[in-house]
Coordinates of C-alpha atoms in Angstrom, one line a residue:
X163 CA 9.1 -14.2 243.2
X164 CA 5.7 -12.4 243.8
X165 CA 3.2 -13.5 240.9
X166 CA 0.0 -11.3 239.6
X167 CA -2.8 -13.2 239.6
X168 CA -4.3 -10.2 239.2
X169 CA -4.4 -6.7 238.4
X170 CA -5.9 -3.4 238.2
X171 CA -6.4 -0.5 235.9
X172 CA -2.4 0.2 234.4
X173 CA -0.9 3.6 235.8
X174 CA -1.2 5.3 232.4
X175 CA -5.3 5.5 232.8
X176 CA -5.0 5.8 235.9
X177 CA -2.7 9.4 235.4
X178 CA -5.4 10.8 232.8
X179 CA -7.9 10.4 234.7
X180 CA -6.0 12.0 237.8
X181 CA -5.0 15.2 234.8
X182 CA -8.8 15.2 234.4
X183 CA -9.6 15.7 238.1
X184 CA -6.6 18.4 238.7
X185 CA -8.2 20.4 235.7
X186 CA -12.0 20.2 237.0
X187 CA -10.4 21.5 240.5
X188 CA -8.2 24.1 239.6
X189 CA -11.1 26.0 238.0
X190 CA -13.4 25.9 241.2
X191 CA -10.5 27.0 243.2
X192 CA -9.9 29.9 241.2
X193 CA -13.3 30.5 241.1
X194 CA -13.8 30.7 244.3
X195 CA -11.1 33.0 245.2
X196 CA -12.1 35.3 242.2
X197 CA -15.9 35.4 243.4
X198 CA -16.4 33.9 246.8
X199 CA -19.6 33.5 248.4
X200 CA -21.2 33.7 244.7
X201 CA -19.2 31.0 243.1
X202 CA -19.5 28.6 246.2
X203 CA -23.3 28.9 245.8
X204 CA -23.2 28.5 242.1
X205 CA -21.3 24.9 242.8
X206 CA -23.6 23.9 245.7
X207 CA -26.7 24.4 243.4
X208 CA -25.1 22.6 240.5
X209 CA -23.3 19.6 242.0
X210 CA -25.5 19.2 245.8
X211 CA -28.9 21.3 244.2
X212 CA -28.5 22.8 247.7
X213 CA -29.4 26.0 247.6
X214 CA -30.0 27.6 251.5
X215 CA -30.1 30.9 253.0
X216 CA -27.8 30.0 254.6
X217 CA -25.2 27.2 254.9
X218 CA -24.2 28.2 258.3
X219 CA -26.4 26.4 260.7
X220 CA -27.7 28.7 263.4
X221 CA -27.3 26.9 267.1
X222 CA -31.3 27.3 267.1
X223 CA -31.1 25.0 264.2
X224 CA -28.4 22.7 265.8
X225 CA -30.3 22.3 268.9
X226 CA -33.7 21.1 266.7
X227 CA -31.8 18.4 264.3
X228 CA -30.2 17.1 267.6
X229 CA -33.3 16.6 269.1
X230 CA -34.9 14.7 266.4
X231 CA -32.3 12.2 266.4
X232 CA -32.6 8.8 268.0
X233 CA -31.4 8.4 272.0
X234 CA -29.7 5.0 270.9
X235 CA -27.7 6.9 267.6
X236 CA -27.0 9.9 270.6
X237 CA -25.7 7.0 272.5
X238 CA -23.6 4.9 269.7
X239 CA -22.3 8.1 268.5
X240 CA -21.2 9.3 272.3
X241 CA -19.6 5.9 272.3
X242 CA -17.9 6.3 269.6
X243 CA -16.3 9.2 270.5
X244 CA -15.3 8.7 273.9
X245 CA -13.1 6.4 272.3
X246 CA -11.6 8.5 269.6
X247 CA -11.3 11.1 272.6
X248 CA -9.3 8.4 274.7
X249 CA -6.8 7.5 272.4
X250 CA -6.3 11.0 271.5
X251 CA -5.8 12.1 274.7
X252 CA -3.0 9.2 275.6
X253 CA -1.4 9.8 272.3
X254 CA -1.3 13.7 273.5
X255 CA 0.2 12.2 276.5
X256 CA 3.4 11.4 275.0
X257 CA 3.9 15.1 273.2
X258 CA 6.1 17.0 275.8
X259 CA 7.9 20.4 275.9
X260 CA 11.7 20.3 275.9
X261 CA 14.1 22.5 277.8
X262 CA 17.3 21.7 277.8
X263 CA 21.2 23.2 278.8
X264 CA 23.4 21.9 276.1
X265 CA 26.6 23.9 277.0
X266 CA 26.2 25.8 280.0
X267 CA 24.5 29.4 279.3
X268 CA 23.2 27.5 276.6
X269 CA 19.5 27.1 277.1
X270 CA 17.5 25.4 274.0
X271 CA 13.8 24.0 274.1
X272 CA 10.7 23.4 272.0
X273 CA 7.1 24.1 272.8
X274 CA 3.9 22.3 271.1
X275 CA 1.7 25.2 270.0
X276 CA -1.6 24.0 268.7
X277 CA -2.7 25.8 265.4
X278 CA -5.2 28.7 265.7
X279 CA -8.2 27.3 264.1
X280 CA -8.6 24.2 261.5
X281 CA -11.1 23.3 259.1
X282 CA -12.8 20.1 259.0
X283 CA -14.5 18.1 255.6
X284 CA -16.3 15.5 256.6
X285 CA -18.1 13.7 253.5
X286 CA -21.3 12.8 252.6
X287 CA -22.6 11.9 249.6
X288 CA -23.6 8.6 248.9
X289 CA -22.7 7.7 252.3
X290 CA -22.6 9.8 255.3
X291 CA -19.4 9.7 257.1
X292 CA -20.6 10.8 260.2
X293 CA -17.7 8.7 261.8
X294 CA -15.5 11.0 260.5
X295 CA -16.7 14.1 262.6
X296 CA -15.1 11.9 265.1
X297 CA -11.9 11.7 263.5
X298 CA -11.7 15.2 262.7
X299 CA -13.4 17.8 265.1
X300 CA -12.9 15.7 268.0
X301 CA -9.2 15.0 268.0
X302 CA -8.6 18.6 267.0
X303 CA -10.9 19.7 270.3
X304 CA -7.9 17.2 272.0
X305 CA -4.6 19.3 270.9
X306 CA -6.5 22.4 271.8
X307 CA -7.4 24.1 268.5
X308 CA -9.4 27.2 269.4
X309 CA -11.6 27.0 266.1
X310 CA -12.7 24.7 264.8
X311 CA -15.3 24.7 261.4
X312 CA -17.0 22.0 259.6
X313 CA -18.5 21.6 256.3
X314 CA -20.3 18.4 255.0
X315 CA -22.6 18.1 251.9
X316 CA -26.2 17.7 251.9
X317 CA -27.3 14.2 251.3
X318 CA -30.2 14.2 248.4
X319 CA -31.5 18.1 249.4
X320 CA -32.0 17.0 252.7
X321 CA -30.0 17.9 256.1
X322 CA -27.3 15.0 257.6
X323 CA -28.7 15.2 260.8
X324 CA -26.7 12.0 262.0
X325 CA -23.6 14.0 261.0
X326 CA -24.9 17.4 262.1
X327 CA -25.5 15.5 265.4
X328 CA -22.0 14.2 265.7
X329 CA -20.1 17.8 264.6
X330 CA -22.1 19.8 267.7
X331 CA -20.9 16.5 269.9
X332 CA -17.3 16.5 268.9
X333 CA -17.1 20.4 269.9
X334 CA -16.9 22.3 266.3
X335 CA -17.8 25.9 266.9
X336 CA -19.1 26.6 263.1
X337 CA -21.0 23.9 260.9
X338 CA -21.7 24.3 257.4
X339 CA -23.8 21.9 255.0
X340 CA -21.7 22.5 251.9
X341 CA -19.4 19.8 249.8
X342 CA -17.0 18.9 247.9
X343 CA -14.3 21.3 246.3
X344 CA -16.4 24.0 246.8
X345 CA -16.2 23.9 250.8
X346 CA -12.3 23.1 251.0
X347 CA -12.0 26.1 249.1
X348 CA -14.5 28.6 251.3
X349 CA -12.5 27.6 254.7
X350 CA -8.8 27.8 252.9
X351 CA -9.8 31.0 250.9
X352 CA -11.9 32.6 253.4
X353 CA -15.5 34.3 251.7
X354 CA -17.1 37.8 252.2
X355 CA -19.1 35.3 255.6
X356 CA -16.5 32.4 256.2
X357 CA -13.1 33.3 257.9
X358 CA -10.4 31.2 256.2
X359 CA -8.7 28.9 258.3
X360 CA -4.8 27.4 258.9
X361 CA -5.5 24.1 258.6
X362 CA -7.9 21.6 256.3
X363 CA -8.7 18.0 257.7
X364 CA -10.4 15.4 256.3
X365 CA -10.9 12.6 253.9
X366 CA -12.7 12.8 250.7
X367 CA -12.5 11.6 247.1
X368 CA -10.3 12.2 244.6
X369 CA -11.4 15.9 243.8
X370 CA -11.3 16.7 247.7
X371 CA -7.8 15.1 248.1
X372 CA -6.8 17.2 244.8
X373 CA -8.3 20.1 246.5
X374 CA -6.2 20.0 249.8
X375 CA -3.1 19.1 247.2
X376 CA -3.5 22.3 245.5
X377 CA -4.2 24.5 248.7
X378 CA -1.6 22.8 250.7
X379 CA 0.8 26.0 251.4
X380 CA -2.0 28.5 251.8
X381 CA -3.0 26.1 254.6
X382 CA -1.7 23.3 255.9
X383 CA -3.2 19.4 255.5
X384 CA -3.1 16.7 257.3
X385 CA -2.6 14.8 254.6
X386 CA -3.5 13.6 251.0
X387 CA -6.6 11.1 252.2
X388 CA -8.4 10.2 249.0
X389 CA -10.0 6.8 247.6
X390 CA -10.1 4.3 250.7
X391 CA -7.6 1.2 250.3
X392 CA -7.5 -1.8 251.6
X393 CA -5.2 -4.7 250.8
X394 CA -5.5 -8.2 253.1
X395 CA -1.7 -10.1 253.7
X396 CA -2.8 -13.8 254.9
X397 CA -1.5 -17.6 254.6
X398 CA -3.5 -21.1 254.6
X399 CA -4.8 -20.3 258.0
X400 CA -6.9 -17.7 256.5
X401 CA -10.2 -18.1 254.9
X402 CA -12.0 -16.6 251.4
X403 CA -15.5 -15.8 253.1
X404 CA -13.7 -13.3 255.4
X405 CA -11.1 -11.9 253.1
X406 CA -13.4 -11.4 250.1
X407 CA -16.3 -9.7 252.6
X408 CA -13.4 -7.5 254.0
X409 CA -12.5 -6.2 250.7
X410 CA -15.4 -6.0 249.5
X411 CA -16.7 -4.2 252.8
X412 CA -14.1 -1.3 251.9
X413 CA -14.8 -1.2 247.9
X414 CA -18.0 0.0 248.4
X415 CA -17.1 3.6 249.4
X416 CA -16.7 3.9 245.6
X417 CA -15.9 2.7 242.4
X418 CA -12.0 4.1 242.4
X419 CA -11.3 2.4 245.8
X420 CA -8.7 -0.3 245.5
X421 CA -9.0 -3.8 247.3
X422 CA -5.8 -6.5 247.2
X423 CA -4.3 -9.8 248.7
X424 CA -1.5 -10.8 248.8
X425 CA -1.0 -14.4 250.1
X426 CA 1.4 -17.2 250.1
X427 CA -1.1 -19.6 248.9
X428 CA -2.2 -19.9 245.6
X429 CA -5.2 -22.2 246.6
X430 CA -6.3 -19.7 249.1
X431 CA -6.1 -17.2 246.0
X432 CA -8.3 -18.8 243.7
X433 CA -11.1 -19.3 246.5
X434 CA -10.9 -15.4 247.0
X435 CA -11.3 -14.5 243.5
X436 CA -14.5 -17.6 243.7
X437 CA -15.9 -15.6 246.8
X438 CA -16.1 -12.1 245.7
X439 CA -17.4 -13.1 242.8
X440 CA -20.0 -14.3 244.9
X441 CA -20.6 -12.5 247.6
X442 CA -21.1 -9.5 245.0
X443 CA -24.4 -11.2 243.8
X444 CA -26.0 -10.4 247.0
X445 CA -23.8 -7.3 248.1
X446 CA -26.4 -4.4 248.3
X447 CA -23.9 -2.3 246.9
X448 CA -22.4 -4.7 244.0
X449 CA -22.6 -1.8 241.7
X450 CA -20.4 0.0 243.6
X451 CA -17.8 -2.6 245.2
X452 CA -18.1 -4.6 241.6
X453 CA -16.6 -1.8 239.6
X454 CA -13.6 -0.9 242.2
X455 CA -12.7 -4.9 242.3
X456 CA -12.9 -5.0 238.6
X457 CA -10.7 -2.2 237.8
X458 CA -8.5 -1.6 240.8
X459 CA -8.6 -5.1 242.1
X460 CA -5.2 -6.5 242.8
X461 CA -4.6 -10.7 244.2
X462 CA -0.5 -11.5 244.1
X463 CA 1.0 -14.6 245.2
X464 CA 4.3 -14.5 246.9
X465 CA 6.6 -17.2 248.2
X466 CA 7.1 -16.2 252.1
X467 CA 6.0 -14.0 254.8
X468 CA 9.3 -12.0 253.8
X469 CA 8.1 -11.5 250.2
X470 CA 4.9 -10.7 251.3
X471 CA 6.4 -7.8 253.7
X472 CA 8.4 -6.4 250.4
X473 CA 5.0 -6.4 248.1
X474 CA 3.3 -4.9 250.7
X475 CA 5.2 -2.4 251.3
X476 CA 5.6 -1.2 248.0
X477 CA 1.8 -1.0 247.4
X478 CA 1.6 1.3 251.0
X479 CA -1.9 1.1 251.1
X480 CA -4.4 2.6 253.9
X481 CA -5.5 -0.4 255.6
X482 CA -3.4 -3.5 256.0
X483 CA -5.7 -6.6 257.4
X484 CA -3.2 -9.1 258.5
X485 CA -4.5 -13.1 258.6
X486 CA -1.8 -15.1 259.0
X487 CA -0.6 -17.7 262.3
X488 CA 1.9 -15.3 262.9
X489 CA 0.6 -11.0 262.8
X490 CA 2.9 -9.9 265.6
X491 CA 6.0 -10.7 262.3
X492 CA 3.5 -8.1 260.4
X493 CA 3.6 -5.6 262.8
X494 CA 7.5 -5.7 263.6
X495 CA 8.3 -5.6 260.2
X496 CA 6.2 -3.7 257.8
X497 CA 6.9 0.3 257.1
X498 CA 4.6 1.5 254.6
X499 CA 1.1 1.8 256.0
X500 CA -1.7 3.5 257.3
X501 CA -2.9 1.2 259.7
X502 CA -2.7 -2.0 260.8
X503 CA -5.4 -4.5 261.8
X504 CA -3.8 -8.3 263.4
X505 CA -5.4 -10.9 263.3
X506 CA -8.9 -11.6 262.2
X507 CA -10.9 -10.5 265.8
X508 CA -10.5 -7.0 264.2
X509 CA -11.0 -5.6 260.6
X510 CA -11.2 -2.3 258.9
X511 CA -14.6 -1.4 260.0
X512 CA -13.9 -1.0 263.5
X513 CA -11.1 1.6 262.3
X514 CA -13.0 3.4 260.2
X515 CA -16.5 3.6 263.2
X516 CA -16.0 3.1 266.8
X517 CA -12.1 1.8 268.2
X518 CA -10.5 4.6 268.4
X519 CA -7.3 4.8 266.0
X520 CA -7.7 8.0 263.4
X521 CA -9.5 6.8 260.1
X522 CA -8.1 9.6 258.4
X523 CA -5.2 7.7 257.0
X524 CA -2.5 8.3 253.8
X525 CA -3.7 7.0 250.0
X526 CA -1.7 6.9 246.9
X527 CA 1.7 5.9 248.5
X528 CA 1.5 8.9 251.0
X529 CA 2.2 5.9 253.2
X530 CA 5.7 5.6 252.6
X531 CA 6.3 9.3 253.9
X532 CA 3.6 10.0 256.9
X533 CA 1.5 8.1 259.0
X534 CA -2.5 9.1 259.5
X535 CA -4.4 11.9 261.4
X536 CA -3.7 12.3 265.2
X537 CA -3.4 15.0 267.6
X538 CA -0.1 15.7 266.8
X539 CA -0.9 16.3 263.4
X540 CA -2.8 19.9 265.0
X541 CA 0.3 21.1 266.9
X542 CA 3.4 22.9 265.7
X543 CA 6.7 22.1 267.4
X544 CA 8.0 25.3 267.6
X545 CA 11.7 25.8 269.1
X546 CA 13.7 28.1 271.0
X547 CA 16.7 29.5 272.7
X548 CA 18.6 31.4 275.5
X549 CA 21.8 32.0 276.2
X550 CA 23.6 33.9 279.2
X551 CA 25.6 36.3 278.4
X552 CA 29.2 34.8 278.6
X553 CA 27.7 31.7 276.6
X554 CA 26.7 34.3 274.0
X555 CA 30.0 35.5 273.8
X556 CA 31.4 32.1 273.3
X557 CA 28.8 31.1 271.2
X558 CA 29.3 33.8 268.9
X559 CA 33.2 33.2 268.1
X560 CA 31.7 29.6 266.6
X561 CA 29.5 31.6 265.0
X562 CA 31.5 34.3 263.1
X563 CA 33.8 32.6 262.0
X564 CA 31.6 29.9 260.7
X565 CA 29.1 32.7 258.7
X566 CA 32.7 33.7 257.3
X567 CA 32.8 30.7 255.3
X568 CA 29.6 30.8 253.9
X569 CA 30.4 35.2 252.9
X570 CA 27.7 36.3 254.9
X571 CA 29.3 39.1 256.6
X572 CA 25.8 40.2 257.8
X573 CA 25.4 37.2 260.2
X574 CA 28.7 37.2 261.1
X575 CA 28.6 40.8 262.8
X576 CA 25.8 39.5 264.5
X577 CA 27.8 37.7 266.1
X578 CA 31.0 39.5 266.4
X579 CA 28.5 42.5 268.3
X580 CA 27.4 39.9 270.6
X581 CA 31.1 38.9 271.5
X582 CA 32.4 42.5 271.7
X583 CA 29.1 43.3 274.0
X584 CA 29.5 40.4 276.4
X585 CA 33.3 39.2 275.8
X586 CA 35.3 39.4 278.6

């Protein structure tokens, strides 16, 4: 039976503070849509005191940032995404257009369509996420979306010019420097000088995964991406050093970012809870990491790999680390994940930077219902048919009779003409 050796903040506080965040979005949505361009400016200047001519960049101004930027960060960025690009573009691979003859006359198929033009969030802040420009603009460049727009925040008043670097890289046709709600809410809206969009990507915090929430319908999302997670599943092979610097390594995106183990060893655990304590005394960003592993921290103790698979499962977080003898059991048996790192030669850092798997990946559970961001996620699977003419007439009998049942005459002499029209 899985034991709690520890836990985090109880759901109750966890709900209010999620009412709190839905409030505080919900009136910068409606905002914006009442007063566009205005409002949006109103929320840069007071959240991001960015205040430009402009938020669009120009390419005049593109071409300048890019050129102030390093040749070896030009170079680790490139890398990086010729591997997102790579994977992307062997997962497209394996997307094909059906056409098949089920009955003969009967022709049915589907094509994959990609959508029209998408909108990319890549976040900033106190950290900026240029990886995710990657993630985002590149993969979407991959399924062949036509436009493509991307909005980051400013970081202190200044330009990202790391990030700015990798957007024009990836391919996106319009950048914006503008954050938070107040940018998912331009490109879903639309503004008197941004064009709405079909599509939001990205991860953010909790107010930018409440944002794509509440749009979701006007748009579609890739999915609700908010506070990173990471839990770590190893046994007495493992060690603490590594687990506690690979939880530890995730918590400091921010202080609502949950980090857990679960492990068959209780020794193992106690060493863990030892080493972060620890390694947070000369963590640069202790203040940040300290406060996630204090309140969302979770350690449980479980009897097998079987139990661990159960417990797992149930938490569904974003990143699964497995450190056990055995990953490959891991990888044939868990369901509810984002993704999956075996064996301790890889980690969650090479995810989120430079591998090549999607880092945009389900939070909250979302795990138990979709998997992360890939190029599939950009294409609709659109179906049709075709029938000859004495398949339509044969086709149509089924069908009358069968919209009889339900007493929708309508569809039923839509059939019936068909069958009077090319009956023998």
């Amino acid at each position: 039976m899985a034991t709690y050796l520890k836990r985090g903040k109880d759901q109750a506080q966890i709900k209010a503070d999620q009412q709190n965040v839905t409030e505080t979005v919900q009136g910068i949505l409606r905002n914006v849509e009442e007063r566009g361009d205005t409002a949006v400016r109103e929320y840069s200047l007071k959240l991001d005191h960015w205040d430009p001519s402009s938020f669009k960049l120009s390419p005049e101004q593109i071409k300048t940032i890019m050129e102030s930027v390093s040749e070896q960060t030009i170079s680790d960025i490139r890398f990086a995404q010729e591997q997102v690009r790579g994977f992307a573009e062997h997962q497209k691979s394996t997307i094909h257009d059906l056409e098949v003859e089920t009955l003969p006359g009967v022709i049915l198929g589907h094509k994959n369509i990609p959508v029209s033009s998408v909108g990319c969030y890549v976040p900033g802040g106190r950290y900026p996420m240029v990886a995710s420009a990657h993630m985002s603009i590149v993969t979407a460049k991959v399924a062949g979306v036509q436009r493509v727009i991307a909005c980051t925040p400013p970081n202190n008043g200044e330009l990202p010019v790391e990030t700015i670097c990798a957007m024009a890289m990836a391919g996106a046709d319009e950048i914006y420097i503008l954050g938070g709600v107040q940018a998912l809410a331009a490109m879903a809206i639309g503004t008197e000088t941004i064009t709405p969009v079909d599509m939001l990507v990205g991860p953010g915090n909790a107010y930018v995964a409440e944002a794509k929430r509440l749009l979701f319908g006007r748009v579609g999302i890739d999915l609700l991406a908010g506070p990173t997670e990471t839990l770590v599943i190893a046994d007495e092979s493992a060690d603490a050093e590594m687990i506690a610097c690979d939880i530890l390594g995730q918590a400091e995106h921010g202080p609502t970012s949950p980090g857990a183990l679960i492990t068959t060893s209780q020794q193992l655990a106690e060493d863990t809870l030892k080493e972060i304590e620890r390694q947070l005394l000369t963590l640069p960003t202790s203040d940040i990491a300290g406060a996630a592993w204090r309140d969302y921290g979770i350690v449980i103790i479980v009897d097998d790999e079987e139990e661990a698979v159960i417990e797992s499962d149930k938490l569904a977080y974003e990143h699964v680390e497995i450190l056990t003898k055995n990953p490959q059991y891991f990888l044939d048996h868990l369901t509810n994940y984002g993704a999956l790192f075996l064996g301790p030669e890889t980690n969650v850092a090479y995810g989120d930077k430079v591998i090549g798997t999607n880092h945009t990946l389900p939070t909250k559970g979302a795990a138990r219902y979709t998997g992360g961001l890939w190029v599939g996620k950009f294409m609709k699977t659109c179906t049709y048919q075709k029938c000859t003419p004495k398949a339509s007439a044969m086709i149509g009998e089924y069908a009358a009779r069968l919209c009889e049942i339900e007493r929708f005459m309508g569809h039923r002499e839509q059939a019936l003409l068909r069958v009077r029209r090319y009956g023998e």
